[in-house]
PDB file of C-alpha atoms in Angstrom:
ATOM      1  CA  MET Z   1      22.167   2.141  -5.955  1.00  0.00           C
ATOM      2  CA  ARG Z   2      23.963  -0.320  -8.315  1.00  0.00           C
ATOM      3  CA  HIS Z   3      22.391  -3.075 -10.375  1.00  0.00           C
ATOM      4  CA  THR Z   4      25.050  -5.484  -9.694  1.00  0.00           C
ATOM      5  CA  ASP Z   5      22.826  -8.673 -10.441  1.00  0.00           C
ATOM      6  CA  ARG Z   6      23.172  -7.745 -14.190  1.00  0.00           C
ATOM      7  CA  ILE Z   7      26.955  -8.231 -14.131  1.00  0.00           C
ATOM      8  CA  ALA Z   8      28.204 -11.586 -15.547  1.00  0.00           C
ATOM      9  CA  PRO Z   9      31.111 -12.846 -13.193  1.00  0.00           C
ATOM     10  CA  THR Z  10      33.444 -13.307 -16.284  1.00  0.00           C
ATOM     11  CA  ILE Z  11      32.950  -9.801 -17.490  1.00  0.00           C
ATOM     12  CA  PHE Z  12      33.440  -8.556 -13.978  1.00  0.00           C
ATOM     13  CA  THR Z  13      36.694 -10.625 -13.780  1.00  0.00           C
ATOM     14  CA  HIS Z  14      38.053  -9.476 -17.209  1.00  0.00           C
ATOM     15  CA  THR Z  15      37.191  -5.782 -16.408  1.00  0.00           C
ATOM     16  CA  LEU Z  16      38.890  -6.014 -12.971  1.00  0.00           C
ATOM     17  CA  ALA Z  17      41.961  -7.638 -14.417  1.00  0.00           C
ATOM     18  CA  SER Z  18      42.397  -4.982 -17.143  1.00  0.00           C
ATOM     19  CA  THR Z  19      41.670  -2.204 -14.663  1.00  0.00           C
ATOM     20  CA  LEU Z  20      44.456  -3.534 -12.149  1.00  0.00           C
ATOM     21  CA  GLN Z  21      46.796  -3.974 -14.972  1.00  0.00           C
ATOM     22  CA  THR Z  22      46.409  -0.399 -16.051  1.00  0.00           C
ATOM     23  CA  SER Z  23      46.760   0.924 -12.513  1.00  0.00           C
ATOM     24  CA  GLN Z  24      49.551   3.500 -11.695  1.00  0.00           C
ATOM     25  CA  GLN Z  25      50.335   1.804  -8.473  1.00  0.00           C
ATOM     26  CA  ARG Z  26      51.441  -1.944  -8.855  1.00  0.00           C
ATOM     27  CA  VAL Z  27      52.069  -3.970  -5.843  1.00  0.00           C
ATOM     28  CA  ASP Z  28      52.864  -7.706  -5.935  1.00  0.00           C
ATOM     29  CA  PRO Z  29      50.536  -9.439  -3.648  1.00  0.00           C
ATOM     30  CA  LEU Z  30      53.208 -12.300  -2.813  1.00  0.00           C
ATOM     31  CA  HIS Z  31      55.798  -9.738  -1.886  1.00  0.00           C
ATOM     32  CA  VAL Z  32      53.963  -7.674   0.779  1.00  0.00           C
ATOM     33  CA  GLN Z  33      56.539  -6.918   3.387  1.00  0.00           C
ATOM     34  CA  ASP Z  34      55.205  -4.260   5.692  1.00  0.00           C
ATOM     35  CA  ARG Z  35      52.037  -2.456   6.803  1.00  0.00           C
ATOM     36  CA  ALA Z  36      52.450   0.498   4.146  1.00  0.00           C
ATOM     37  CA  SER Z  37      52.814  -2.032   1.192  1.00  0.00           C
ATOM     38  CA  LEU Z  38      49.564  -3.906   2.312  1.00  0.00           C
ATOM     39  CA  ASP Z  39      47.707  -0.632   2.751  1.00  0.00           C
ATOM     40  CA  LEU Z  40      48.844   0.282  -0.807  1.00  0.00           C
ATOM     41  CA  LEU Z  41      47.813  -3.073  -2.101  1.00  0.00           C
ATOM     42  CA  VAL Z  42      44.465  -2.865  -0.369  1.00  0.00           C
ATOM     43  CA  GLY Z  43      43.637   0.611  -1.583  1.00  0.00           C
ATOM     44  CA  THR Z  44      44.709  -0.490  -5.118  1.00  0.00           C
ATOM     45  CA  ILE Z  45      42.344  -3.446  -5.249  1.00  0.00           C
ATOM     46  CA  THR Z  46      39.504  -1.224  -3.684  1.00  0.00           C
ATOM     47  CA  THR Z  47      40.000   1.666  -6.208  1.00  0.00           C
ATOM     48  CA  ALA Z  48      40.116  -1.060  -9.018  1.00  0.00           C
ATOM     49  CA  ILE Z  49      36.894  -2.661  -7.878  1.00  0.00           C
ATOM     50  CA  TYR Z  50      35.074   0.718  -7.625  1.00  0.00           C
ATOM     51  CA  ASN Z  51      36.309   1.771 -10.949  1.00  0.00           C
ATOM     52  CA  THR Z  52      34.996  -1.540 -12.390  1.00  0.00           C
ATOM     53  CA  LEU Z  53      31.779  -1.271 -10.872  1.00  0.00           C
ATOM     54  CA  ASP Z  54      31.401   2.344 -12.160  1.00  0.00           C
ATOM     55  CA  VAL Z  55      32.029   0.888 -15.651  1.00  0.00           C
ATOM     56  CA  LEU Z  56      29.622  -2.039 -15.460  1.00  0.00           C
ATOM     57  CA  ALA Z  57      26.993  -1.014 -12.985  1.00  0.00           C
ATOM     58  CA  PRO Z  58      27.185   2.808 -12.548  1.00  0.00           C
ATOM     59  CA  LEU Z  59      25.543   4.460  -9.474  1.00  0.00           C
ATOM     60  CA  ARG Z  60      22.138   5.552 -10.167  1.00  0.00           C
ATOM     61  CA  ASN Z  61      19.956   7.937  -8.061  1.00  0.00           C
ATOM     62  CA  VAL Z  62      16.836   6.459  -6.470  1.00  0.00           C
ATOM     63  CA  THR Z  63      13.917   8.600  -5.534  1.00  0.00           C
ATOM     64  CA  ILE Z  64      12.018   7.449  -2.533  1.00  0.00           C
ATOM     65  CA  LYS Z  65       8.409   8.016  -2.736  1.00  0.00           C
ATOM     66  CA  SER Z  66       6.144   8.104   0.229  1.00  0.00           C
ATOM     67  CA  LYS Z  67       2.958   5.593   0.206  1.00  0.00           C
ATOM     68  CA  ALA Z  68       0.155   6.391  -2.148  1.00  0.00           C
ATOM     69  CA  ARG Z  69      -2.664   8.207  -0.352  1.00  0.00           C
ATOM     70  CA  PRO Z  70      -5.568   8.146  -2.696  1.00  0.00           C
ATOM     71  CA  TRP Z  71      -7.729   9.921  -0.292  1.00  0.00           C
ATOM     72  CA  VAL Z  72      -5.786  12.875  -0.618  1.00  0.00           C
ATOM     73  CA  THR Z  73      -7.614  15.214  -3.343  1.00  0.00           C
ATOM     74  CA  PRO Z  74      -6.091  18.369  -4.864  1.00  0.00           C
ATOM     75  CA  GLU Z  75      -8.227  20.460  -2.218  1.00  0.00           C
ATOM     76  CA  LEU Z  76      -6.737  18.553   0.571  1.00  0.00           C
ATOM     77  CA  ARG Z  77      -3.140  19.170  -0.953  1.00  0.00           C
ATOM     78  CA  SER Z  78      -3.907  22.933  -0.953  1.00  0.00           C
ATOM     79  CA  ALA Z  79      -4.997  22.686   2.754  1.00  0.00           C
ATOM     80  CA  ILE Z  80      -1.637  20.933   3.643  1.00  0.00           C
ATOM     81  CA  ARG Z  81       0.219  23.679   1.823  1.00  0.00           C
ATOM     82  CA  SER Z  82      -1.716  26.257   3.681  1.00  0.00           C
ATOM     83  CA  ARG Z  83      -1.126  24.565   7.037  1.00  0.00           C
ATOM     84  CA  ASP Z  84       2.638  24.376   6.214  1.00  0.00           C
ATOM     85  CA  ARG Z  85       2.511  28.069   5.314  1.00  0.00           C
ATOM     86  CA  ALA Z  86       1.048  28.684   8.793  1.00  0.00           C
ATOM     87  CA  TYR Z  87       3.719  26.559  10.416  1.00  0.00           C
ATOM     88  CA  ARG Z  88       6.613  28.455   8.693  1.00  0.00           C
ATOM     89  CA  ARG Z  89       4.913  31.968   9.540  1.00  0.00           C
ATOM     90  CA  ALA Z  90       4.540  30.843  13.278  1.00  0.00           C
ATOM     91  CA  ARG Z  91       8.123  29.644  13.453  1.00  0.00           C
ATOM     92  CA  ARG Z  92       9.464  32.770  11.785  1.00  0.00           C
ATOM     93  CA  ASN Z  93       7.322  35.195  13.957  1.00  0.00           C
ATOM     94  CA  PRO Z  94       6.091  33.323  17.168  1.00  0.00           C
ATOM     95  CA  SER Z  95       3.275  35.525  18.141  1.00  0.00           C
ATOM     96  CA  ALA Z  96       0.351  34.142  19.650  1.00  0.00           C
ATOM     97  CA  SER Z  97      -1.913  34.862  16.803  1.00  0.00           C
ATOM     98  CA  HIS Z  98       0.301  32.906  14.260  1.00  0.00           C
ATOM     99  CA  ILE Z  99       0.728  30.020  16.658  1.00  0.00           C
ATOM    100  CA  ALA Z 100      -2.983  29.939  17.283  1.00  0.00           C
ATOM    101  CA  SER Z 101      -3.628  29.914  13.453  1.00  0.00           C
ATOM    102  CA  TYR Z 102      -1.261  27.266  12.928  1.00  0.00           C
ATOM    103  CA  ARG Z 103      -2.781  25.056  15.792  1.00  0.00           C
ATOM    104  CA  LYS Z 104      -6.254  25.681  14.289  1.00  0.00           C
ATOM    105  CA  SER Z 105      -5.277  24.769  10.743  1.00  0.00           C
ATOM    106  CA  ARG Z 106      -3.353  21.616  11.900  1.00  0.00           C
ATOM    107  CA  SER Z 107      -6.428  20.490  13.843  1.00  0.00           C
ATOM    108  CA  THR Z 108      -8.931  21.095  11.147  1.00  0.00           C
ATOM    109  CA  LEU Z 109      -6.701  19.495   8.434  1.00  0.00           C
ATOM    110  CA  ARG Z 110      -6.039  16.461  10.734  1.00  0.00           C
ATOM    111  CA  ASN Z 111      -9.964  15.938  11.082  1.00  0.00           C
ATOM    112  CA  ILE Z 112     -10.458  16.410   7.368  1.00  0.00           C
ATOM    113  CA  LEU Z 113      -7.591  13.866   6.584  1.00  0.00           C
ATOM    114  CA  ASP Z 114      -8.935  11.333   8.871  1.00  0.00           C
ATOM    115  CA  SER Z 115     -12.494  11.861   7.578  1.00  0.00           C
ATOM    116  CA  ALA Z 116     -11.348  11.378   3.963  1.00  0.00           C
ATOM    117  CA  LYS Z 117      -9.179   8.302   4.989  1.00  0.00           C
ATOM    118  CA  ASN Z 118     -12.139   6.600   6.792  1.00  0.00           C
ATOM    119  CA  ARG Z 119     -14.467   7.391   3.756  1.00  0.00           C
ATOM    120  CA  PHE Z 120     -11.893   5.722   1.331  1.00  0.00           C
ATOM    121  CA  LEU Z 121     -11.427   2.660   3.681  1.00  0.00           C
ATOM    122  CA  SER Z 122     -14.922   2.268   4.151  1.00  0.00           C
ATOM    123  CA  SER Z 123     -15.710   2.411   0.388  1.00  0.00           C
ATOM    124  CA  LYS Z 124     -13.015  -0.203  -0.446  1.00  0.00           C
ATOM    125  CA  ILE Z 125     -14.512  -2.630   2.322  1.00  0.00           C
ATOM    126  CA  ASN Z 126     -18.076  -2.116   1.412  1.00  0.00           C
ATOM    127  CA  THR Z 127     -17.585  -2.884  -2.296  1.00  0.00           C
ATOM    128  CA  ALA Z 128     -16.583  -6.419  -1.244  1.00  0.00           C
ATOM    129  CA  HIS Z 129     -19.346  -8.747  -2.309  1.00  0.00           C
ATOM    130  CA  ASP Z 130     -18.308 -11.665  -0.058  1.00  0.00           C
ATOM    131  CA  SER Z 131     -16.326 -12.446   3.054  1.00  0.00           C
ATOM    132  CA  SER Z 132     -13.266 -13.499   0.861  1.00  0.00           C
ATOM    133  CA  ALA Z 133     -13.212 -10.327  -1.134  1.00  0.00           C
ATOM    134  CA  CYS Z 134     -13.552  -8.232   2.140  1.00  0.00           C
ATOM    135  CA  TRP Z 135     -10.476 -10.055   3.619  1.00  0.00           C
ATOM    136  CA  ARG Z 136      -8.655  -9.465   0.260  1.00  0.00           C
ATOM    137  CA  ALA Z 137      -9.513  -5.842   0.276  1.00  0.00           C
ATOM    138  CA  LEU Z 138      -8.135  -5.592   4.030  1.00  0.00           C
ATOM    139  CA  ARG Z 139      -4.854  -7.212   3.110  1.00  0.00           C
ATOM    140  CA  GLY Z 140      -4.684  -4.889   0.095  1.00  0.00           C
ATOM    141  CA  LEU Z 141      -5.095  -1.871   2.309  1.00  0.00           C
ATOM    142  CA  GLY Z 142      -2.423  -3.282   4.758  1.00  0.00           C
ATOM    143  CA  LEU Z 143      -4.796  -3.563   7.487  1.00  0.00           C
ATOM    144  CA  SER Z 144      -4.645  -7.520   7.843  1.00  0.00           C
ATOM    145  CA  ARG Z 145      -1.871 -10.077   7.806  1.00  0.00           C
ATOM    146  CA  ASP Z 146      -1.098 -11.937   4.667  1.00  0.00           C
ATOM    147  CA  THR Z 147      -0.495 -15.125   6.381  1.00  0.00           C
ATOM    148  CA  LYS Z 148      -1.399 -16.769   9.650  1.00  0.00           C
ATOM    149  CA  PRO Z 149       1.352 -16.602  12.520  1.00  0.00           C
ATOM    150  CA  SER Z 150       3.735 -19.439  12.573  1.00  0.00           C
ATOM    151  CA  PRO Z 151       3.194 -22.259  15.035  1.00  0.00           C
ATOM    152  CA  LEU Z 152       6.900 -22.056  15.620  1.00  0.00           C
ATOM    153  CA  LEU Z 153       6.504 -18.770  17.228  1.00  0.00           C
ATOM    154  CA  LEU Z 154       3.758 -20.064  19.651  1.00  0.00           C
ATOM    155  CA  PHE Z 155       5.953 -22.991  21.014  1.00  0.00           C
ATOM    156  CA  SER Z 156       9.418 -23.274  22.245  1.00  0.00           C
ATOM    157  CA  PRO Z 157      11.905 -25.566  20.206  1.00  0.00           C
ATOM    158  CA  ASP Z 158      12.029 -28.051  23.220  1.00  0.00           C
ATOM    159  CA  GLU Z 159       8.232 -28.199  23.482  1.00  0.00           C
ATOM    160  CA  LEU Z 160       7.887 -29.026  19.760  1.00  0.00           C
ATOM    161  CA  ASN Z 161      10.725 -31.595  19.925  1.00  0.00           C
ATOM    162  CA  ASN Z 162       9.124 -33.149  23.019  1.00  0.00           C
ATOM    163  CA  HIS Z 163       5.615 -33.454  21.280  1.00  0.00           C
ATOM    164  CA  TYR Z 164       7.053 -34.950  18.075  1.00  0.00           C
ATOM    165  CA  ALA Z 165       9.361 -37.247  19.715  1.00  0.00           C
ATOM    166  CA  SER Z 166       6.436 -38.771  21.751  1.00  0.00           C
ATOM    167  CA  VAL Z 167       4.229 -39.294  18.593  1.00  0.00           C
TER     168      VAL Z 167
END
């Protein structure tokens, strides 16, 4: 990921111009005569742009994290690891006992996770002291829309036009 929004246009232009001047392959854009010289020109400019961006806005690694799940406790993480170990064991040695063990741990963990999530959501909603706080909590948990649906989605443009033209 590059942060190109922090680059001033004048600095980018000057850096690109200096990169193009120091380029090994110079092609005059006014004298492109055939496809090969056009390809060379495009390649030179593309390389110069990438080199300029590498100087002004280097690529950065971005770590994508999953959503926070506050109801997952260290004990539940341990149970998740145990389930994953049972899965790997069942994949490596697909005996009936290993598969049954994995299915049992998966089912048990799913029930525990669902119960923990429901307890967490219930506690968040129950702590709201009035209806507006309750709706705010629901929106914060992602269980309700932030806004009401647009009336433009409910009517066709012709219907809206006819209505407002008759008013």
